[in-house]
GROMACS .gro file of C-alpha atoms in nm:
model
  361
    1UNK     CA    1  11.661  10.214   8.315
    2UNK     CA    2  11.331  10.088   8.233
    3UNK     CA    3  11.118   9.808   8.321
    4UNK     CA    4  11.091   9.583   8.621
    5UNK     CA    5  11.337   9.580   8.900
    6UNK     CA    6  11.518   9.241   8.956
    7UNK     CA    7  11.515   9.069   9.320
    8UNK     CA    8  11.698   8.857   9.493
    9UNK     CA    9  11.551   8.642   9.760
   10UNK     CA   10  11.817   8.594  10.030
   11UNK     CA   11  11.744   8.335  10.330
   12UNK     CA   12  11.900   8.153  10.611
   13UNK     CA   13  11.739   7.842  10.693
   14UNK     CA   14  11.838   7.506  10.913
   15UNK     CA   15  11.602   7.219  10.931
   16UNK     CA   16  11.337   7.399  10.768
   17UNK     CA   17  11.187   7.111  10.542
   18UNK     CA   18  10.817   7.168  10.639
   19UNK     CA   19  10.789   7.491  10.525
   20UNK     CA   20  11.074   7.561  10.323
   21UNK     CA   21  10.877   7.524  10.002
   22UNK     CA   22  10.531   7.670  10.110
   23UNK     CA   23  10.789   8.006  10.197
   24UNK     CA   24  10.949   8.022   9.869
   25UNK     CA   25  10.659   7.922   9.667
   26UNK     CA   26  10.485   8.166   9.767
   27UNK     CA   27  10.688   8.431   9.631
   28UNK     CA   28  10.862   8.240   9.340
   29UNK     CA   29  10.708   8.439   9.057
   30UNK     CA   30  10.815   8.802   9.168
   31UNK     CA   31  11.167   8.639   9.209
   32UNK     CA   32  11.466   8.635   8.954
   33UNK     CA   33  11.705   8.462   9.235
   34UNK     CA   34  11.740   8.272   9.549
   35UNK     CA   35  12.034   8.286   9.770
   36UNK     CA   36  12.001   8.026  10.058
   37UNK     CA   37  12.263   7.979  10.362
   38UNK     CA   38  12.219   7.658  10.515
   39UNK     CA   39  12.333   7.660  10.876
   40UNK     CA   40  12.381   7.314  10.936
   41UNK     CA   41  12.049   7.144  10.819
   42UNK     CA   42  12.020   6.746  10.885
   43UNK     CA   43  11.701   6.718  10.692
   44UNK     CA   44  11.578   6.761  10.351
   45UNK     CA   45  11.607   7.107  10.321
   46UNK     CA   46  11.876   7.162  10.113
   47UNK     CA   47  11.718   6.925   9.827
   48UNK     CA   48  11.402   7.114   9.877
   49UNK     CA   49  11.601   7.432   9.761
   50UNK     CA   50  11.817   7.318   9.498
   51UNK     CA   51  11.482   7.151   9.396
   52UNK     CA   52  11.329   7.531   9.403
   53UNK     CA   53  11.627   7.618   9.185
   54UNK     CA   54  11.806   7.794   9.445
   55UNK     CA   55  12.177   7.909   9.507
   56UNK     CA   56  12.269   7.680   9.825
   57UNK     CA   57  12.565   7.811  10.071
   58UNK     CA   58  12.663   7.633  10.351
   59UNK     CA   59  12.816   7.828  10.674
   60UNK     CA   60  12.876   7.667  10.968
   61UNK     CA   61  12.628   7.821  11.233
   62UNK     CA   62  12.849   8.050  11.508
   63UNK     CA   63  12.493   8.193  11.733
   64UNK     CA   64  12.490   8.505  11.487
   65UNK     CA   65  12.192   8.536  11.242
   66UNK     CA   66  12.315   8.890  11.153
   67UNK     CA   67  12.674   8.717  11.029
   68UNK     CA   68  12.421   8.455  10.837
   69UNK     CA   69  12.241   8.716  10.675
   70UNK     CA   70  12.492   8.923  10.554
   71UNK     CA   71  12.650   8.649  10.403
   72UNK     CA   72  12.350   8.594  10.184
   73UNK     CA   73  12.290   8.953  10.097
   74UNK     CA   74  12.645   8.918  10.009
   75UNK     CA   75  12.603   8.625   9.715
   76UNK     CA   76  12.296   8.853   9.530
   77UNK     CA   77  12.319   8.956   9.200
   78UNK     CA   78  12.021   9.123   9.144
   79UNK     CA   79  11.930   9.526   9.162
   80UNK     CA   80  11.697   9.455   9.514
   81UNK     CA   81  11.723   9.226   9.794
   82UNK     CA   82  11.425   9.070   9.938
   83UNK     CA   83  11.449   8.858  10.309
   84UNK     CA   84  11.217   8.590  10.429
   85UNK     CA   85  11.231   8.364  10.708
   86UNK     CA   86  11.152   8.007  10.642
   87UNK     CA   87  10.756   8.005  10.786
   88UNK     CA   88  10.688   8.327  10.620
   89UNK     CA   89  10.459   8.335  10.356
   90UNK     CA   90  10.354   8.588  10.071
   91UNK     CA   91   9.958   8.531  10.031
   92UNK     CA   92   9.802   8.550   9.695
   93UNK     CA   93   9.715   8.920   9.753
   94UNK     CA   94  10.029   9.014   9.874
   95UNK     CA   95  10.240   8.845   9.585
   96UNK     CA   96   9.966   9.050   9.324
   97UNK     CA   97  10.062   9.398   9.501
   98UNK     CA   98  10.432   9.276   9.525
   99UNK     CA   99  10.429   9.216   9.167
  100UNK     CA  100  10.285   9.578   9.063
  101UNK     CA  101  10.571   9.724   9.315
  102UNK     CA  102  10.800   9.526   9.106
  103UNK     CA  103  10.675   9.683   8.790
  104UNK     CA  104  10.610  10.017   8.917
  105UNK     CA  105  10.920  10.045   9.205
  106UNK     CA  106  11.128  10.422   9.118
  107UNK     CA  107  11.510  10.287   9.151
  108UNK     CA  108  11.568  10.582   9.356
  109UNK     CA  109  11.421  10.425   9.639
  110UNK     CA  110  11.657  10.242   9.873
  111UNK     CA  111  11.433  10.043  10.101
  112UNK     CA  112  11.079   9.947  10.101
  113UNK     CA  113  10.853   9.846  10.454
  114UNK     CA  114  10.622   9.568  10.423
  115UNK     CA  115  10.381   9.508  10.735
  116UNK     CA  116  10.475   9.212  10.895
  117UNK     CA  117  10.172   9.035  11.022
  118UNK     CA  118  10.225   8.830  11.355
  119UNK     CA  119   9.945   8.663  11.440
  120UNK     CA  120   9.590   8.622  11.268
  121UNK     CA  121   9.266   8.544  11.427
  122UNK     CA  122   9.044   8.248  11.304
  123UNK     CA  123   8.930   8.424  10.987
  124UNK     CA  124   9.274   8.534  10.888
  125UNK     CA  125   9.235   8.884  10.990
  126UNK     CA  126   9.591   9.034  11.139
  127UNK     CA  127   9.593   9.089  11.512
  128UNK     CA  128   9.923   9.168  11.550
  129UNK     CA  129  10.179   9.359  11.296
  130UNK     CA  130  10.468   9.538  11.263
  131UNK     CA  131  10.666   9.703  10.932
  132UNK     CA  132  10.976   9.576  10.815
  133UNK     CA  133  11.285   9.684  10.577
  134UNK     CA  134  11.212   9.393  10.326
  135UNK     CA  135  11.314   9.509   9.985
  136UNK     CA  136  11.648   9.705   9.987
  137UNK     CA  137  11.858   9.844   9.673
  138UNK     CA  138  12.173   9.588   9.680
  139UNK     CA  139  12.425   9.834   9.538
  140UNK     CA  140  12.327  10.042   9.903
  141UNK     CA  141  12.520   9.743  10.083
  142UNK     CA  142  12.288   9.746  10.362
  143UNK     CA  143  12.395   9.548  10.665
  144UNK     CA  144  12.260   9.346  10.928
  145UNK     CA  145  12.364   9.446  11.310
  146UNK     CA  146  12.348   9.195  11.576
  147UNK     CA  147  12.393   8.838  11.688
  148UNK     CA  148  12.006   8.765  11.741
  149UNK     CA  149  11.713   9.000  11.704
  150UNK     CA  150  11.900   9.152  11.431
  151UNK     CA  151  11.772   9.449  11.179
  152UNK     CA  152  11.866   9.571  10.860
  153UNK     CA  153  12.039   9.909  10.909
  154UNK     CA  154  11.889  10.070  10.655
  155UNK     CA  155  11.878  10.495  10.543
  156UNK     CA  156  11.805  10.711  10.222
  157UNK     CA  157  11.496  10.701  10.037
  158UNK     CA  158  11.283  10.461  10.225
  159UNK     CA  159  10.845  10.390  10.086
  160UNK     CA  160  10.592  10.224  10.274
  161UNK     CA  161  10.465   9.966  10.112
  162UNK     CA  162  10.095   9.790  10.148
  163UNK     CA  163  10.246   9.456  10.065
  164UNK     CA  164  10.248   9.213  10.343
  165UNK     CA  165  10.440   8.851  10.495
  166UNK     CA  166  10.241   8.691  10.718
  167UNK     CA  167  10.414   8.477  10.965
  168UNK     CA  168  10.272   8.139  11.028
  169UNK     CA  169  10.490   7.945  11.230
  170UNK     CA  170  10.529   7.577  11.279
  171UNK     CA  171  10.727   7.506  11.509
  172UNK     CA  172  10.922   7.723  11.822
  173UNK     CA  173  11.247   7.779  11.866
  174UNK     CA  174  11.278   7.606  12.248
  175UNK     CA  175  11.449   7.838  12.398
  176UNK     CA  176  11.738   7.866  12.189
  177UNK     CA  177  11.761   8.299  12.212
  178UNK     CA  178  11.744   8.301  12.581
  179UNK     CA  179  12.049   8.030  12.535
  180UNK     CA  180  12.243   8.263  12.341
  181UNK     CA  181  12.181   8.557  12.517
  182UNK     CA  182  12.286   8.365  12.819
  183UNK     CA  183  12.621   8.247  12.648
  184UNK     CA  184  12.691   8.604  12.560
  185UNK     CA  185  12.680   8.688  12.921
  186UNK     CA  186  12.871   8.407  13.027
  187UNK     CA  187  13.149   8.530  12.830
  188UNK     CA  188  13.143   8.859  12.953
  189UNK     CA  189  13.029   9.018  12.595
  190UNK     CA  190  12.898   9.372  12.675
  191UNK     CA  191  12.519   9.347  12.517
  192UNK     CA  192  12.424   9.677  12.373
  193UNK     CA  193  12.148   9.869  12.437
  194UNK     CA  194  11.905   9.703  12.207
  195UNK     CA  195  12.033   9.331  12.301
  196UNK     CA  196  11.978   9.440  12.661
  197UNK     CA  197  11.599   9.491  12.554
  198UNK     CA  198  11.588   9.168  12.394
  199UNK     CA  199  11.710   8.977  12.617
  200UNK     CA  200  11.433   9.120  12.879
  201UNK     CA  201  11.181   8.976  12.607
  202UNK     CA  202  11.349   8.650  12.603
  203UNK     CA  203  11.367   8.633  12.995
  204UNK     CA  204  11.001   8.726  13.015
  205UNK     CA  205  10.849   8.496  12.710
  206UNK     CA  206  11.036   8.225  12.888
  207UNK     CA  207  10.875   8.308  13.264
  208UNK     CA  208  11.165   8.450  13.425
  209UNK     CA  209  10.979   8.736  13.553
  210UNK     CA  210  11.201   8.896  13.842
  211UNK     CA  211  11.547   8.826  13.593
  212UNK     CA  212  11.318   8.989  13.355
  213UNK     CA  213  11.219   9.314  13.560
  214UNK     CA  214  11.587   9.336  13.630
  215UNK     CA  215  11.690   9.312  13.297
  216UNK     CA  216  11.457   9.590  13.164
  217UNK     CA  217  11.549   9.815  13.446
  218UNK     CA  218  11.913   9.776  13.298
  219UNK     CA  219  11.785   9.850  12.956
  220UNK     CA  220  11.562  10.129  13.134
  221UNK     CA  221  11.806  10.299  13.306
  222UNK     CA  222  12.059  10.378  12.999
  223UNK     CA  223  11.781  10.633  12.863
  224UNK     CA  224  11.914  10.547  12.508
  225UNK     CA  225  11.645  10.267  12.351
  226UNK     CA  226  11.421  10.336  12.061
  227UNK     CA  227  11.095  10.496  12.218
  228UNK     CA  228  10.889  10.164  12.100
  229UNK     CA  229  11.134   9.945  12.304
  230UNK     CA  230  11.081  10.149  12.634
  231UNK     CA  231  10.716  10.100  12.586
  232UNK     CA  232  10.751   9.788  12.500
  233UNK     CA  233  10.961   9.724  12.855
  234UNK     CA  234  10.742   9.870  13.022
  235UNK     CA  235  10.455   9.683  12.876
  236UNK     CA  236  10.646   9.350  12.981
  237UNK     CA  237  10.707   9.471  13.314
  238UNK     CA  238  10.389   9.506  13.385
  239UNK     CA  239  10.286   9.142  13.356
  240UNK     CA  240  10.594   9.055  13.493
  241UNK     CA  241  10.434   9.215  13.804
  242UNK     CA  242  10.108   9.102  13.758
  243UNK     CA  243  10.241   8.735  13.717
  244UNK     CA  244  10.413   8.784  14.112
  245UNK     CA  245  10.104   8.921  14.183
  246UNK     CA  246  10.238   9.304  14.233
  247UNK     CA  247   9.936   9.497  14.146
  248UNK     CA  248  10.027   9.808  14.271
  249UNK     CA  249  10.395   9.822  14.049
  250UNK     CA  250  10.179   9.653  13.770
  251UNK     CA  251  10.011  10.016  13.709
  252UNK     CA  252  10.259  10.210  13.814
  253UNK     CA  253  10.465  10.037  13.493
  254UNK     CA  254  10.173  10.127  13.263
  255UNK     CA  255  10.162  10.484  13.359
  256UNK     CA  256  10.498  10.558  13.342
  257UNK     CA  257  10.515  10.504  12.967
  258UNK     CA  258  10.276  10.838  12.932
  259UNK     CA  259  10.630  11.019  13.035
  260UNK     CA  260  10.746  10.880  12.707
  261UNK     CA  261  10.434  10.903  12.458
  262UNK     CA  262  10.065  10.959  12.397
  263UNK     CA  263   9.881  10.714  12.507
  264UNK     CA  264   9.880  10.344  12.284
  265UNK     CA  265   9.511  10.151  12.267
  266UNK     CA  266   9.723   9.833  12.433
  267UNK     CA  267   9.850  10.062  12.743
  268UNK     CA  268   9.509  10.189  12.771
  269UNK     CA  269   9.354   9.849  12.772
  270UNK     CA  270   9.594   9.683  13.060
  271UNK     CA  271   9.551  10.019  13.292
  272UNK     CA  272   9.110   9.965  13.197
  273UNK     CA  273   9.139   9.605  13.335
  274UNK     CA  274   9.357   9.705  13.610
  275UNK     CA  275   9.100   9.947  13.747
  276UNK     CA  276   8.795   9.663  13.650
  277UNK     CA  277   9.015   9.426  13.874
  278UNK     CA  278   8.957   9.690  14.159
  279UNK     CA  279   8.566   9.686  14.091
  280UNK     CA  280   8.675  10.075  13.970
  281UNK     CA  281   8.418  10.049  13.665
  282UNK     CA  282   8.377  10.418  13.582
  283UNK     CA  283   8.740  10.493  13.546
  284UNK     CA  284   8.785  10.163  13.338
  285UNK     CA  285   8.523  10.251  13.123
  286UNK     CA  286   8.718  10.628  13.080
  287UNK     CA  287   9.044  10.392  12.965
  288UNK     CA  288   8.838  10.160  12.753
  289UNK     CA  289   8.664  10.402  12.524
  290UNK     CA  290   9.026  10.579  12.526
  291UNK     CA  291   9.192  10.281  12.395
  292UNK     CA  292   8.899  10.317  12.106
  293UNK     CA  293   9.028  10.651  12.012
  294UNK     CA  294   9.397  10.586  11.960
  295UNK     CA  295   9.403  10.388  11.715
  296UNK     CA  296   9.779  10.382  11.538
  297UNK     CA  297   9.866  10.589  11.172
  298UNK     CA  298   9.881  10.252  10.921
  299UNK     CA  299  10.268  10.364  10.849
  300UNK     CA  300  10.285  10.298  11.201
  301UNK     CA  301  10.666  10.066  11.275
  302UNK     CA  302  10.591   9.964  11.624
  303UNK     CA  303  10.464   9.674  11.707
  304UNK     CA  304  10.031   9.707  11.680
  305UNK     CA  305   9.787   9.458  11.862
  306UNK     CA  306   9.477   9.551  11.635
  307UNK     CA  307   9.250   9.395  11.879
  308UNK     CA  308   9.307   9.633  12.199
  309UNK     CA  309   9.181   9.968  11.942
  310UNK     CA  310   8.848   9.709  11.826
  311UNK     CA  311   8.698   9.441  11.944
  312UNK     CA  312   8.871   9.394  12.304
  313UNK     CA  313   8.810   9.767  12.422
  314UNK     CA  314   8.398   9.707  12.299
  315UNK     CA  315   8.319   9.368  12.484
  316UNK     CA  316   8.535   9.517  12.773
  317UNK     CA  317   8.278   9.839  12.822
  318UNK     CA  318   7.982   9.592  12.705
  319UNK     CA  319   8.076   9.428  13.007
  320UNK     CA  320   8.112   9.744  13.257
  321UNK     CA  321   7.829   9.847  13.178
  322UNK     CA  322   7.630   9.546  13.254
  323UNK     CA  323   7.807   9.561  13.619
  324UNK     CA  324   7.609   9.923  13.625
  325UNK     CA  325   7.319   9.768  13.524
  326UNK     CA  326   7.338  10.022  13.220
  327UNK     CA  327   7.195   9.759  12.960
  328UNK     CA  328   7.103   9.904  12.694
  329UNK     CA  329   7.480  10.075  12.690
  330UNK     CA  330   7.633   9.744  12.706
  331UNK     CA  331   7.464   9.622  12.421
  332UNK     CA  332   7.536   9.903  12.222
  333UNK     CA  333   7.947   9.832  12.276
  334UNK     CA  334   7.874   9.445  12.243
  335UNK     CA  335   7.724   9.480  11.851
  336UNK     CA  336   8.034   9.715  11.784
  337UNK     CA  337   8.257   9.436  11.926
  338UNK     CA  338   8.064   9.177  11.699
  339UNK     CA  339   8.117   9.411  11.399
  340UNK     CA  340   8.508   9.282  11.435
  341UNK     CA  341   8.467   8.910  11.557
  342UNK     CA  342   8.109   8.871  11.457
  343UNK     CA  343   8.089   8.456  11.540
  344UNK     CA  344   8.267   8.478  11.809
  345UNK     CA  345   8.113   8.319  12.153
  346UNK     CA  346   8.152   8.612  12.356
  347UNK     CA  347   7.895   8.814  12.173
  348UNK     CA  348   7.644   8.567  12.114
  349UNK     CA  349   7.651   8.503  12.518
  350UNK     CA  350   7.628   8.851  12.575
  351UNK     CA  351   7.380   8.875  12.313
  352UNK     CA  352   7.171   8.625  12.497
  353UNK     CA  353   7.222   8.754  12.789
  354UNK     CA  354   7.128   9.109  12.690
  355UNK     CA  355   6.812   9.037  12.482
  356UNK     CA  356   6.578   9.016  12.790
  357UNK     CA  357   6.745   9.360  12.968
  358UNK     CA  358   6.742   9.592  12.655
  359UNK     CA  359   6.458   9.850  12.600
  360UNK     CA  360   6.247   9.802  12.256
  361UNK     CA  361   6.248  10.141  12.157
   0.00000   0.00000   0.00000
């Protein structure tokens, strides 16, 4: 078969009226369907799809998103799948390399990874990303696993893509994952090994930070999470410790994850400013210029904070080295900071700073 590949754009959405349309018309011309499951919506967002010349289902919400998604995947027609959340959008870029995938895609492939972009700074640069199974073959019947946090189970011939959805949310969810975690151990529901991670996170974003450490100890102790989680845990642990003001566990939680992995630039950071904390500045300068050199593969899946591998690991030694009185050093790493976040007021106050202290040669 010849020609472009047909997608279906499946979402679940409730009370998603302020970006419901920015999401979908972002996308709308590499589309050929949209399947939407309302959950229970009480505003306008089920007019704002039909408007948008979607498919509308309605399923009454029971605290499973995987359950929600399948049942969209379910009402596609088209040869691929494509998933968005409500506050993701496609940017003009994106939709131009989305629509050459389109023309280009080999139907042999099953699933295809777009980055996932998190968070951006103030010029729209991505700080934080992941990958994601976002365009899946229908006829593979892919499913979703899991109540909340749920993924794709995906397998077979599987591309990375350089297409990306930048999340831009506007509004949080309050809670509401912690709640449902909670439920499920109310009722005695045996979480598995990745909810048990999960529902660490959702303890910790939420400042429970000893039910938190107890939970990832749990998660910890089955040996069986995906390597990224355990780092990740650990990670999370470690503020959890610095939050209760456990400085000495706080590192110890940082090291450990070298039993796992090489080193990660955001690991390296954390142990830097733990030892700058301590007035150690030699060995955090050894962890900053570390955290410099490990910079991830781009078909990376875990979850990347660009910032500790460029600009945080520069103004970090830029400032080390001023405690040495080393200055011309320092403003060596501050100009390679500024080369990332080049109006930012850090490095024109070091700059300032600096200008007097630096030799002329």
């Amino acid at each position: 078969m010849n020609g472009d590949i047909t997608i279906s754009l499946c979402m679940i959405v409730k009370d998603e009226e302020d970006v419901l349309e920015r999401c979908i018309k972002s996308v709308l011309s590499a589309i050929d369907e949209i399947i939407i499951v309302d959950t229970g919506s009480k505003d306008k967002t089920k007019e704002i799809a039909l408007g948008l010349g979607a498919n509308v289902y309605d399923m009454q919400w029971q605290n499973n998103f995987g359950l929600a998604r399948n049942l969209a995947f379910s009402k596609a027609t088209k040869e691929y799948i494509m998933w968005l959340d409500a506050d993701d959008v496609v940017t003009e870029e994106s939709l131009q390399k989305l629509l050459e995938l389109k023309k280009n895609l080999d139907r042999n492939v099953d699933s295809v990874t777009m980055i996932y972009v998190l968070e951006e700074d103030s010029s729209g640069n991505p700080t934080s990303t992941l990958r994601r199974n976002r365009l899946v073959k229908r006829g593979r019947d892919f499913q979703w696993i899991g109540k909340i946090h749920e993924y794709l189970a995906v397998h077979g011939n599987i591309i990375n893509s350089d297409v990306s959805v930048h999340h831009r949310k506007i509004k949080s969810s309050s809670g509401r994952n912690l709640m449902i975690y909670e439920g499920m151990v109310k009722e005695g529901e045996e979480l598995s090994v990745r909810d048990m991670f999960y529902y660490g996170n959702e303890l910790f974003h939420n400042g429970h930070y000893d039910k938190a450490i107890e939970q990832y100890n749990k998660f910890l102790d089955t040996k069986a999470g995906w390597i990224e989680d355990v780092k990740t845990a650990l990670s999370n642990m470690s503020e959890c410790y610095s939050a209760n003001g456990d400085n000495e566990n706080q590192l110890k939680c940082l090291l450990k994850a070298f039993e796992h992995d090489v080193p990660r630039s955001d690991f390296c950071c954390k142990i830097a400013y733990c030892f700058f904390n301590r007035n150690m500045i030699y060995q955090a300068i050894f962890w900053y210029k570390l955290a410099i050199d490990t910079a991830p593969s781009k078909d990376n899946l875990s979850l990347v904070n660009h910032a500790t591998y460029t600009w945080i690991p520069n103004i970090q030694l830029c400032v080390c080295y001023s405690r040495l009185e080393m200055y011309d050093l320092a403003n060596k790493f501050n100009e390679e900071a500024g080369k990332f976040i080049p109006d930012n007021p850090m490095i024109i106050h070091n700059r300032e700073f600096l200008k007097d202290k630096i030799s002329n040669s």
